[in-house]
Amino acid sequence: MFTIIIPTHDRPQLLQRTLESLIAQTCQDFKLVIVSDTATYLPPYNHLVHFPNRFDYVLRCSGRPGPAPSRDMGQAIADGEYIIFLDDDDTFDPDHLAKLKARLEIDRPELLFCDLQVQFENRAVSPPELLGATHKVSIADVTDDSVYVRNRIPNSCIAYRRDVLQGISNNPDMIIYEDWDFLLSVLKGRTLTYLATDGVVIHKTEPDAPENMRRGNSNENLVVQVMLELYQRHPARNMETRLARQALLASANLHYDLAYF
């Protein structure tokens, strides 16, 4: 049913935690593709042994570091009916894939997305120290049009039917929002379907933590520039969405002519 693609970069302890959450899945109807853009560490053989004949571990020795080329390489060898891009620091609750599969088998939707949980942690210690309980986040109100304004769906929360990804790749030159750009490229002529389950756990550090490894927190100066580029690259479907784009930036005291949207 699934090919789960995990791009990774020098985070062996976090990757092992992610793999442990996959080992614990009550639904094992998946193949695993891990693409590492460095050869610093040996593959996590102790964990991969739990997926006999169901994994590929790829060392990507060319191209720039980052998740976009790694996701494309994984996508090129994926053969599951649905593809999930799972970040190497995120996890799934044990029944997550089982719930997805039960919904997908009903009518094979093109793109299925779900709610999430957020877990803050301190990565300055090893293993990471959890900071409080998980916070449940509902994104049930997300619509196709709203994704053209801003993206609130983490990549790990989407199951893509493999045929809808034909001819679509990630932009390797983007420093931030490459997952949003990818989703907008897929969404053209497609429909999002929502599933009310929150088995995806997004692990985060505080934005100002020195050990924070998320690129978005260190490139805030690029946010507006990249948003405008995405708005130009992916035209709004209707005037209501154009006005919503304009209003979103205006709420941050950034006023642009409607022609930008």
PDB file of C-alpha atoms in Angstrom:
ATOM      1  CA  MET A   1       0.000   0.000   0.000  1.00  0.00           C
ATOM      2  CA  PHE A   2       2.692   2.542   1.026  1.00  0.00           C
ATOM      3  CA  THR A   3       6.200   3.593   0.147  1.00  0.00           C
ATOM      4  CA  ILE A   4       7.558   5.724   2.968  1.00  0.00           C
ATOM      5  CA  ILE A   5      10.411   7.990   1.871  1.00  0.00           C
ATOM      6  CA  ILE A   6      12.714   9.406   4.553  1.00  0.00           C
ATOM      7  CA  PRO A   7      15.370  11.964   3.541  1.00  0.00           C
ATOM      8  CA  THR A   8      18.045  12.210   6.214  1.00  0.00           C
ATOM      9  CA  HIS A   9      21.158  14.250   6.976  1.00  0.00           C
ATOM     10  CA  ASP A  10      23.522  13.421   9.857  1.00  0.00           C
ATOM     11  CA  ARG A  11      20.832  12.814  12.472  1.00  0.00           C
ATOM     12  CA  PRO A  12      21.255   9.130  13.319  1.00  0.00           C
ATOM     13  CA  GLN A  13      19.593   9.242  16.730  1.00  0.00           C
ATOM     14  CA  LEU A  14      16.531  11.055  15.414  1.00  0.00           C
ATOM     15  CA  LEU A  15      16.346   8.731  12.407  1.00  0.00           C
ATOM     16  CA  GLN A  16      16.433   5.684  14.686  1.00  0.00           C
ATOM     17  CA  ARG A  17      13.518   7.087  16.686  1.00  0.00           C
ATOM     18  CA  THR A  18      11.571   7.530  13.450  1.00  0.00           C
ATOM     19  CA  LEU A  19      12.336   3.943  12.443  1.00  0.00           C
ATOM     20  CA  GLU A  20      11.246   2.673  15.853  1.00  0.00           C
ATOM     21  CA  SER A  21       7.848   4.256  15.257  1.00  0.00           C
ATOM     22  CA  LEU A  22       7.609   2.372  11.939  1.00  0.00           C
ATOM     23  CA  ILE A  23       8.665  -0.914  13.531  1.00  0.00           C
ATOM     24  CA  ALA A  24       5.778  -0.429  15.972  1.00  0.00           C
ATOM     25  CA  GLN A  25       3.130   0.038  13.248  1.00  0.00           C
ATOM     26  CA  THR A  26       0.214  -2.351  13.467  1.00  0.00           C
ATOM     27  CA  CYS A  27       0.018  -2.123   9.662  1.00  0.00           C
ATOM     28  CA  GLN A  28       3.243  -3.303   8.026  1.00  0.00           C
ATOM     29  CA  ASP A  29       1.979  -2.969   4.449  1.00  0.00           C
ATOM     30  CA  PHE A  30       4.786  -0.624   3.419  1.00  0.00           C
ATOM     31  CA  LYS A  31       8.212  -0.429   1.871  1.00  0.00           C
ATOM     32  CA  LEU A  32      10.799   1.948   3.280  1.00  0.00           C
ATOM     33  CA  VAL A  33      13.176   4.144   1.260  1.00  0.00           C
ATOM     34  CA  ILE A  34      15.804   6.089   3.207  1.00  0.00           C
ATOM     35  CA  VAL A  35      17.964   8.551   1.272  1.00  0.00           C
ATOM     36  CA  SER A  36      20.981   9.982   3.082  1.00  0.00           C
ATOM     37  CA  ASP A  37      22.839  12.911   1.545  1.00  0.00           C
ATOM     38  CA  THR A  38      25.997  12.146   3.566  1.00  0.00           C
ATOM     39  CA  ALA A  39      27.988   8.997   4.293  1.00  0.00           C
ATOM     40  CA  THR A  40      28.995  10.105   7.791  1.00  0.00           C
ATOM     41  CA  TYR A  41      27.229   7.268   9.564  1.00  0.00           C
ATOM     42  CA  LEU A  42      26.620   3.608   8.866  1.00  0.00           C
ATOM     43  CA  PRO A  43      23.041   2.673   8.048  1.00  0.00           C
ATOM     44  CA  PRO A  44      20.992   1.746  11.155  1.00  0.00           C
ATOM     45  CA  TYR A  45      21.188  -1.998  10.494  1.00  0.00           C
ATOM     46  CA  ASN A  46      19.714  -2.953  13.880  1.00  0.00           C
ATOM     47  CA  HIS A  47      16.523  -1.169  12.905  1.00  0.00           C
ATOM     48  CA  LEU A  48      16.459  -2.043   9.213  1.00  0.00           C
ATOM     49  CA  VAL A  49      16.567  -5.767  10.002  1.00  0.00           C
ATOM     50  CA  HIS A  50      12.917  -5.388  11.032  1.00  0.00           C
ATOM     51  CA  PHE A  51      12.004  -4.682   7.381  1.00  0.00           C
ATOM     52  CA  PRO A  52      13.310  -7.778   5.551  1.00  0.00           C
ATOM     53  CA  ASN A  53      13.217  -7.259   1.780  1.00  0.00           C
ATOM     54  CA  ARG A  54      11.176  -4.089   2.361  1.00  0.00           C
ATOM     55  CA  PHE A  55      13.749  -1.308   2.428  1.00  0.00           C
ATOM     56  CA  ASP A  56      16.237   0.559   0.284  1.00  0.00           C
ATOM     57  CA  TYR A  57      18.980   2.603   1.926  1.00  0.00           C
ATOM     58  CA  VAL A  58      20.431   5.043  -0.594  1.00  0.00           C
ATOM     59  CA  LEU A  59      23.593   7.115  -0.166  1.00  0.00           C
ATOM     60  CA  ARG A  60      23.178  10.169  -2.376  1.00  0.00           C
ATOM     61  CA  CYS A  61      26.675  11.265  -3.372  1.00  0.00           C
ATOM     62  CA  SER A  62      25.811  14.065  -5.801  1.00  0.00           C
ATOM     63  CA  GLY A  63      23.758  17.230  -5.816  1.00  0.00           C
ATOM     64  CA  ARG A  64      23.360  19.786  -3.062  1.00  0.00           C
ATOM     65  CA  PRO A  65      22.442  18.731   0.484  1.00  0.00           C
ATOM     66  CA  GLY A  66      18.815  19.002   1.456  1.00  0.00           C
ATOM     67  CA  PRO A  67      15.578  17.049   1.406  1.00  0.00           C
ATOM     68  CA  ALA A  68      14.325  17.991  -2.079  1.00  0.00           C
ATOM     69  CA  PRO A  69      16.796  15.929  -4.192  1.00  0.00           C
ATOM     70  CA  SER A  70      16.595  13.084  -1.675  1.00  0.00           C
ATOM     71  CA  ARG A  71      12.802  12.985  -1.899  1.00  0.00           C
ATOM     72  CA  ASP A  72      13.026  12.906  -5.698  1.00  0.00           C
ATOM     73  CA  MET A  73      15.504  10.027  -5.606  1.00  0.00           C
ATOM     74  CA  GLY A  74      13.223   8.111  -3.266  1.00  0.00           C
ATOM     75  CA  GLN A  75      10.197   8.861  -5.402  1.00  0.00           C
ATOM     76  CA  ALA A  76      11.993   7.508  -8.478  1.00  0.00           C
ATOM     77  CA  ILE A  77      12.226   4.038  -6.936  1.00  0.00           C
ATOM     78  CA  ALA A  78       8.934   4.045  -5.025  1.00  0.00           C
ATOM     79  CA  ASP A  79       6.469   1.340  -6.045  1.00  0.00           C
ATOM     80  CA  GLY A  80       3.728   1.581  -3.426  1.00  0.00           C
ATOM     81  CA  GLU A  81       0.210   2.634  -4.308  1.00  0.00           C
ATOM     82  CA  TYR A  82       0.630   5.638  -2.002  1.00  0.00           C
ATOM     83  CA  ILE A  83       3.746   7.646  -1.172  1.00  0.00           C
ATOM     84  CA  ILE A  84       4.414   9.298   2.177  1.00  0.00           C
ATOM     85  CA  PHE A  85       7.350  11.651   2.757  1.00  0.00           C
ATOM     86  CA  LEU A  86       8.340  11.283   6.416  1.00  0.00           C
ATOM     87  CA  ASP A  87      10.896  13.676   7.925  1.00  0.00           C
ATOM     88  CA  ASP A  88      13.721  11.988   9.813  1.00  0.00           C
ATOM     89  CA  ASP A  89      12.793  13.686  13.100  1.00  0.00           C
ATOM     90  CA  ASP A  90       9.065  12.919  13.040  1.00  0.00           C
ATOM     91  CA  THR A  91       7.185   9.798  14.136  1.00  0.00           C
ATOM     92  CA  PHE A  92       3.902   7.955  13.645  1.00  0.00           C
ATOM     93  CA  ASP A  93       1.655   6.596  16.384  1.00  0.00           C
ATOM     94  CA  PRO A  94       1.408   2.773  16.167  1.00  0.00           C
ATOM     95  CA  ASP A  95      -2.032   2.719  14.500  1.00  0.00           C
ATOM     96  CA  HIS A  96      -1.408   5.579  12.061  1.00  0.00           C
ATOM     97  CA  LEU A  97      -0.814   3.566   8.888  1.00  0.00           C
ATOM     98  CA  ALA A  98      -3.659   1.191   9.726  1.00  0.00           C
ATOM     99  CA  LYS A  99      -6.084   4.125   9.904  1.00  0.00           C
ATOM    100  CA  LEU A 100      -4.777   5.584   6.645  1.00  0.00           C
ATOM    101  CA  LYS A 101      -5.078   2.254   4.858  1.00  0.00           C
ATOM    102  CA  ALA A 102      -8.657   1.707   6.038  1.00  0.00           C
ATOM    103  CA  ARG A 103      -9.664   5.098   4.615  1.00  0.00           C
ATOM    104  CA  LEU A 104      -7.677   4.772   1.402  1.00  0.00           C
ATOM    105  CA  GLU A 105      -9.230   1.418   0.552  1.00  0.00           C
ATOM    106  CA  ILE A 106     -12.703   2.982   0.442  1.00  0.00           C
ATOM    107  CA  ASP A 107     -12.294   5.059  -2.726  1.00  0.00           C
ATOM    108  CA  ARG A 108      -8.533   5.578  -3.375  1.00  0.00           C
ATOM    109  CA  PRO A 109      -8.472   9.416  -2.956  1.00  0.00           C
ATOM    110  CA  GLU A 110      -5.747  11.357  -4.764  1.00  0.00           C
ATOM    111  CA  LEU A 111      -4.302  13.131  -1.723  1.00  0.00           C
ATOM    112  CA  LEU A 112      -5.221  12.225   1.843  1.00  0.00           C
ATOM    113  CA  PHE A 113      -4.193  14.505   4.706  1.00  0.00           C
ATOM    114  CA  CYS A 114      -4.699  14.300   8.437  1.00  0.00           C
ATOM    115  CA  ASP A 115      -4.275  16.147  11.719  1.00  0.00           C
ATOM    116  CA  LEU A 116      -1.103  16.087  13.796  1.00  0.00           C
ATOM    117  CA  GLN A 117       0.471  16.386  17.207  1.00  0.00           C
ATOM    118  CA  VAL A 118       3.378  18.704  18.052  1.00  0.00           C
ATOM    119  CA  GLN A 119       6.004  17.626  20.576  1.00  0.00           C
ATOM    120  CA  PHE A 120       8.605  20.168  21.696  1.00  0.00           C
ATOM    121  CA  GLU A 121      11.962  18.811  22.819  1.00  0.00           C
ATOM    122  CA  ASN A 122      15.447  19.836  23.869  1.00  0.00           C
ATOM    123  CA  ARG A 123      17.999  18.445  21.406  1.00  0.00           C
ATOM    124  CA  ALA A 124      20.968  19.868  23.282  1.00  0.00           C
ATOM    125  CA  VAL A 125      20.967  16.626  25.281  1.00  0.00           C
ATOM    126  CA  SER A 126      21.133  13.054  24.025  1.00  0.00           C
ATOM    127  CA  PRO A 127      18.633  11.525  23.687  1.00  0.00           C
ATOM    128  CA  PRO A 128      16.384  14.571  23.227  1.00  0.00           C
ATOM    129  CA  GLU A 129      14.469  15.629  26.332  1.00  0.00           C
ATOM    130  CA  LEU A 130      10.727  15.987  25.810  1.00  0.00           C
ATOM    131  CA  LEU A 131       9.354  19.351  26.925  1.00  0.00           C
ATOM    132  CA  GLY A 132       5.829  18.843  28.171  1.00  0.00           C
ATOM    133  CA  ALA A 133       3.009  16.886  26.599  1.00  0.00           C
ATOM    134  CA  THR A 134       2.157  16.729  22.915  1.00  0.00           C
ATOM    135  CA  HIS A 135      -0.205  19.377  21.551  1.00  0.00           C
ATOM    136  CA  LYS A 136      -2.989  18.175  19.264  1.00  0.00           C
ATOM    137  CA  VAL A 137      -3.413  20.325  16.155  1.00  0.00           C
ATOM    138  CA  SER A 138      -6.477  20.066  13.938  1.00  0.00           C
ATOM    139  CA  ILE A 139      -6.195  21.178  10.313  1.00  0.00           C
ATOM    140  CA  ALA A 140      -9.676  19.994   9.381  1.00  0.00           C
ATOM    141  CA  ASP A 141     -10.502  23.438   7.996  1.00  0.00           C
ATOM    142  CA  VAL A 142      -7.793  23.285   5.313  1.00  0.00           C
ATOM    143  CA  THR A 143      -9.213  23.419   1.785  1.00  0.00           C
ATOM    144  CA  ASP A 144      -7.707  23.202  -1.683  1.00  0.00           C
ATOM    145  CA  ASP A 145      -7.991  26.985  -2.048  1.00  0.00           C
ATOM    146  CA  SER A 146      -6.504  27.724   1.376  1.00  0.00           C
ATOM    147  CA  VAL A 147      -3.301  25.860   0.443  1.00  0.00           C
ATOM    148  CA  TYR A 148      -2.855  28.448  -2.316  1.00  0.00           C
ATOM    149  CA  VAL A 149      -2.727  31.117   0.412  1.00  0.00           C
ATOM    150  CA  ARG A 150      -0.548  29.368   2.996  1.00  0.00           C
ATOM    151  CA  ASN A 151       0.356  25.779   3.735  1.00  0.00           C
ATOM    152  CA  ARG A 152      -0.610  24.352   7.120  1.00  0.00           C
ATOM    153  CA  ILE A 153      -0.174  20.680   6.159  1.00  0.00           C
ATOM    154  CA  PRO A 154       3.177  19.204   7.229  1.00  0.00           C
ATOM    155  CA  ASN A 155       4.666  16.958   4.575  1.00  0.00           C
ATOM    156  CA  SER A 156       4.506  13.939   6.883  1.00  0.00           C
ATOM    157  CA  CYS A 157       0.706  14.341   7.098  1.00  0.00           C
ATOM    158  CA  ILE A 158      -0.012  13.629   3.414  1.00  0.00           C
ATOM    159  CA  ALA A 159      -0.424  10.349   1.552  1.00  0.00           C
ATOM    160  CA  TYR A 160      -0.008  10.913  -2.198  1.00  0.00           C
ATOM    161  CA  ARG A 161      -1.487   8.395  -4.620  1.00  0.00           C
ATOM    162  CA  ARG A 162       1.574   7.534  -6.686  1.00  0.00           C
ATOM    163  CA  ASP A 163       0.021   8.202 -10.092  1.00  0.00           C
ATOM    164  CA  VAL A 164      -0.670  11.867  -9.208  1.00  0.00           C
ATOM    165  CA  LEU A 165       3.082  12.440  -8.767  1.00  0.00           C
ATOM    166  CA  GLN A 166       3.955  11.510 -12.349  1.00  0.00           C
ATOM    167  CA  GLY A 167       6.197  14.214 -13.833  1.00  0.00           C
ATOM    168  CA  ILE A 168       6.341  16.238 -10.592  1.00  0.00           C
ATOM    169  CA  SER A 169       9.587  16.825  -8.715  1.00  0.00           C
ATOM    170  CA  ASN A 170      10.914  18.966  -5.884  1.00  0.00           C
ATOM    171  CA  ASN A 171      12.740  22.218  -6.558  1.00  0.00           C
ATOM    172  CA  PRO A 172      16.324  21.666  -5.308  1.00  0.00           C
ATOM    173  CA  ASP A 173      17.120  25.401  -5.345  1.00  0.00           C
ATOM    174  CA  MET A 174      14.563  26.361  -2.690  1.00  0.00           C
ATOM    175  CA  ILE A 175      15.924  26.914   0.816  1.00  0.00           C
ATOM    176  CA  ILE A 176      12.490  27.016   2.447  1.00  0.00           C
ATOM    177  CA  TYR A 177       8.945  26.043   1.465  1.00  0.00           C
ATOM    178  CA  GLU A 178      10.031  23.407  -1.056  1.00  0.00           C
ATOM    179  CA  ASP A 179       7.347  21.118   0.384  1.00  0.00           C
ATOM    180  CA  TRP A 180       4.683  23.801  -0.166  1.00  0.00           C
ATOM    181  CA  ASP A 181       5.850  24.302  -3.741  1.00  0.00           C
ATOM    182  CA  PHE A 182       5.685  20.527  -4.293  1.00  0.00           C
ATOM    183  CA  LEU A 183       2.151  20.279  -2.874  1.00  0.00           C
ATOM    184  CA  LEU A 184       0.924  23.152  -5.049  1.00  0.00           C
ATOM    185  CA  SER A 185       2.426  21.466  -8.118  1.00  0.00           C
ATOM    186  CA  VAL A 186       0.600  18.240  -7.254  1.00  0.00           C
ATOM    187  CA  LEU A 187      -2.656  19.998  -6.398  1.00  0.00           C
ATOM    188  CA  LYS A 188      -3.258  21.407  -9.888  1.00  0.00           C
ATOM    189  CA  GLY A 189      -6.446  19.693 -11.019  1.00  0.00           C
ATOM    190  CA  ARG A 190      -6.457  17.464  -7.915  1.00  0.00           C
ATOM    191  CA  THR A 191      -8.517  17.305  -4.734  1.00  0.00           C
ATOM    192  CA  LEU A 192      -7.489  17.074  -1.080  1.00  0.00           C
ATOM    193  CA  THR A 193      -9.327  14.594   1.146  1.00  0.00           C
ATOM    194  CA  TYR A 194      -9.295  14.943   4.931  1.00  0.00           C
ATOM    195  CA  LEU A 195      -9.084  12.140   7.508  1.00  0.00           C
ATOM    196  CA  ALA A 196      -9.794  12.966  11.151  1.00  0.00           C
ATOM    197  CA  THR A 197      -6.854  11.226  12.780  1.00  0.00           C
ATOM    198  CA  ASP A 198      -3.756  12.702  14.435  1.00  0.00           C
ATOM    199  CA  GLY A 199      -1.207   9.886  14.406  1.00  0.00           C
ATOM    200  CA  VAL A 200       1.599  12.068  13.002  1.00  0.00           C
ATOM    201  CA  VAL A 201       3.887  13.519  15.672  1.00  0.00           C
ATOM    202  CA  ILE A 202       5.928  16.543  14.545  1.00  0.00           C
ATOM    203  CA  HIS A 203       8.951  16.927  16.825  1.00  0.00           C
ATOM    204  CA  LYS A 204      10.232  20.494  17.211  1.00  0.00           C
ATOM    205  CA  THR A 205      12.754  22.474  19.173  1.00  0.00           C
ATOM    206  CA  GLU A 206      12.043  26.019  20.260  1.00  0.00           C
ATOM    207  CA  PRO A 207      12.656  28.393  17.306  1.00  0.00           C
ATOM    208  CA  ASP A 208      15.520  30.191  19.061  1.00  0.00           C
ATOM    209  CA  ALA A 209      17.244  27.046  20.369  1.00  0.00           C
ATOM    210  CA  PRO A 210      20.890  26.884  19.205  1.00  0.00           C
ATOM    211  CA  GLU A 211      20.536  23.205  18.315  1.00  0.00           C
ATOM    212  CA  ASN A 212      17.538  23.921  16.100  1.00  0.00           C
ATOM    213  CA  MET A 213      18.136  22.182  12.794  1.00  0.00           C
ATOM    214  CA  ARG A 214      15.021  23.278  10.941  1.00  0.00           C
ATOM    215  CA  ARG A 215      15.977  25.511   8.042  1.00  0.00           C
ATOM    216  CA  GLY A 216      12.815  27.587   8.206  1.00  0.00           C
ATOM    217  CA  ASN A 217      13.793  29.027  11.562  1.00  0.00           C
ATOM    218  CA  SER A 218      17.143  30.283  10.287  1.00  0.00           C
ATOM    219  CA  ASN A 219      15.869  31.803   7.041  1.00  0.00           C
ATOM    220  CA  GLU A 220      12.988  33.968   8.209  1.00  0.00           C
ATOM    221  CA  ASN A 221      14.310  36.838   6.092  1.00  0.00           C
ATOM    222  CA  LEU A 222      13.376  34.854   2.987  1.00  0.00           C
ATOM    223  CA  VAL A 223       9.753  34.168   3.914  1.00  0.00           C
ATOM    224  CA  VAL A 224       8.072  37.059   2.078  1.00  0.00           C
ATOM    225  CA  GLN A 225      10.303  36.776  -0.972  1.00  0.00           C
ATOM    226  CA  VAL A 226       9.631  33.055  -1.353  1.00  0.00           C
ATOM    227  CA  MET A 227       5.892  33.462  -0.724  1.00  0.00           C
ATOM    228  CA  LEU A 228       5.658  36.010  -3.528  1.00  0.00           C
ATOM    229  CA  GLU A 229       7.617  33.706  -5.817  1.00  0.00           C
ATOM    230  CA  LEU A 230       5.223  30.858  -5.047  1.00  0.00           C
ATOM    231  CA  TYR A 231       2.218  33.088  -5.624  1.00  0.00           C
ATOM    232  CA  GLN A 232       3.589  33.937  -9.074  1.00  0.00           C
ATOM    233  CA  ARG A 233       4.496  30.316  -9.884  1.00  0.00           C
ATOM    234  CA  HIS A 234       1.150  28.930  -8.761  1.00  0.00           C
ATOM    235  CA  PRO A 235      -1.641  31.337  -9.782  1.00  0.00           C
ATOM    236  CA  ALA A 236      -4.679  31.497  -7.531  1.00  0.00           C
ATOM    237  CA  ARG A 237      -7.716  29.588  -8.724  1.00  0.00           C
ATOM    238  CA  ASN A 238     -10.112  32.469  -8.167  1.00  0.00           C
ATOM    239  CA  MET A 239     -10.388  36.104  -7.071  1.00  0.00           C
ATOM    240  CA  GLU A 240     -11.312  35.118  -3.503  1.00  0.00           C
ATOM    241  CA  THR A 241      -7.958  33.349  -3.120  1.00  0.00           C
ATOM    242  CA  ARG A 242      -6.078  36.307  -4.623  1.00  0.00           C
ATOM    243  CA  LEU A 243      -7.695  38.625  -2.112  1.00  0.00           C
ATOM    244  CA  ALA A 244      -6.897  36.197   0.726  1.00  0.00           C
ATOM    245  CA  ARG A 245      -3.217  36.209  -0.306  1.00  0.00           C
ATOM    246  CA  GLN A 246      -3.186  39.992  -0.316  1.00  0.00           C
ATOM    247  CA  ALA A 247      -4.918  40.136   3.078  1.00  0.00           C
ATOM    248  CA  LEU A 248      -2.466  37.659   4.636  1.00  0.00           C
ATOM    249  CA  LEU A 249       0.526  39.865   3.830  1.00  0.00           C
ATOM    250  CA  ALA A 250      -1.398  43.009   4.759  1.00  0.00           C
ATOM    251  CA  SER A 251      -1.947  41.496   8.226  1.00  0.00           C
ATOM    252  CA  ALA A 252       1.836  41.647   8.596  1.00  0.00           C
ATOM    253  CA  ASN A 253       1.795  45.282   7.416  1.00  0.00           C
ATOM    254  CA  LEU A 254       3.083  44.290   3.978  1.00  0.00           C
ATOM    255  CA  HIS A 255       0.993  45.949   1.300  1.00  0.00           C
ATOM    256  CA  TYR A 256       1.247  44.784  -2.307  1.00  0.00           C
ATOM    257  CA  ASP A 257      -0.854  45.479  -5.365  1.00  0.00           C
ATOM    258  CA  LEU A 258      -3.323  42.748  -6.303  1.00  0.00           C
ATOM    259  CA  ALA A 259      -1.245  42.059  -9.419  1.00  0.00           C
ATOM    260  CA  TYR A 260       1.279  40.204  -7.209  1.00  0.00           C
ATOM    261  CA  PHE A 261      -1.338  37.608  -6.309  1.00  0.00           C
TER     262      PHE A 261
END
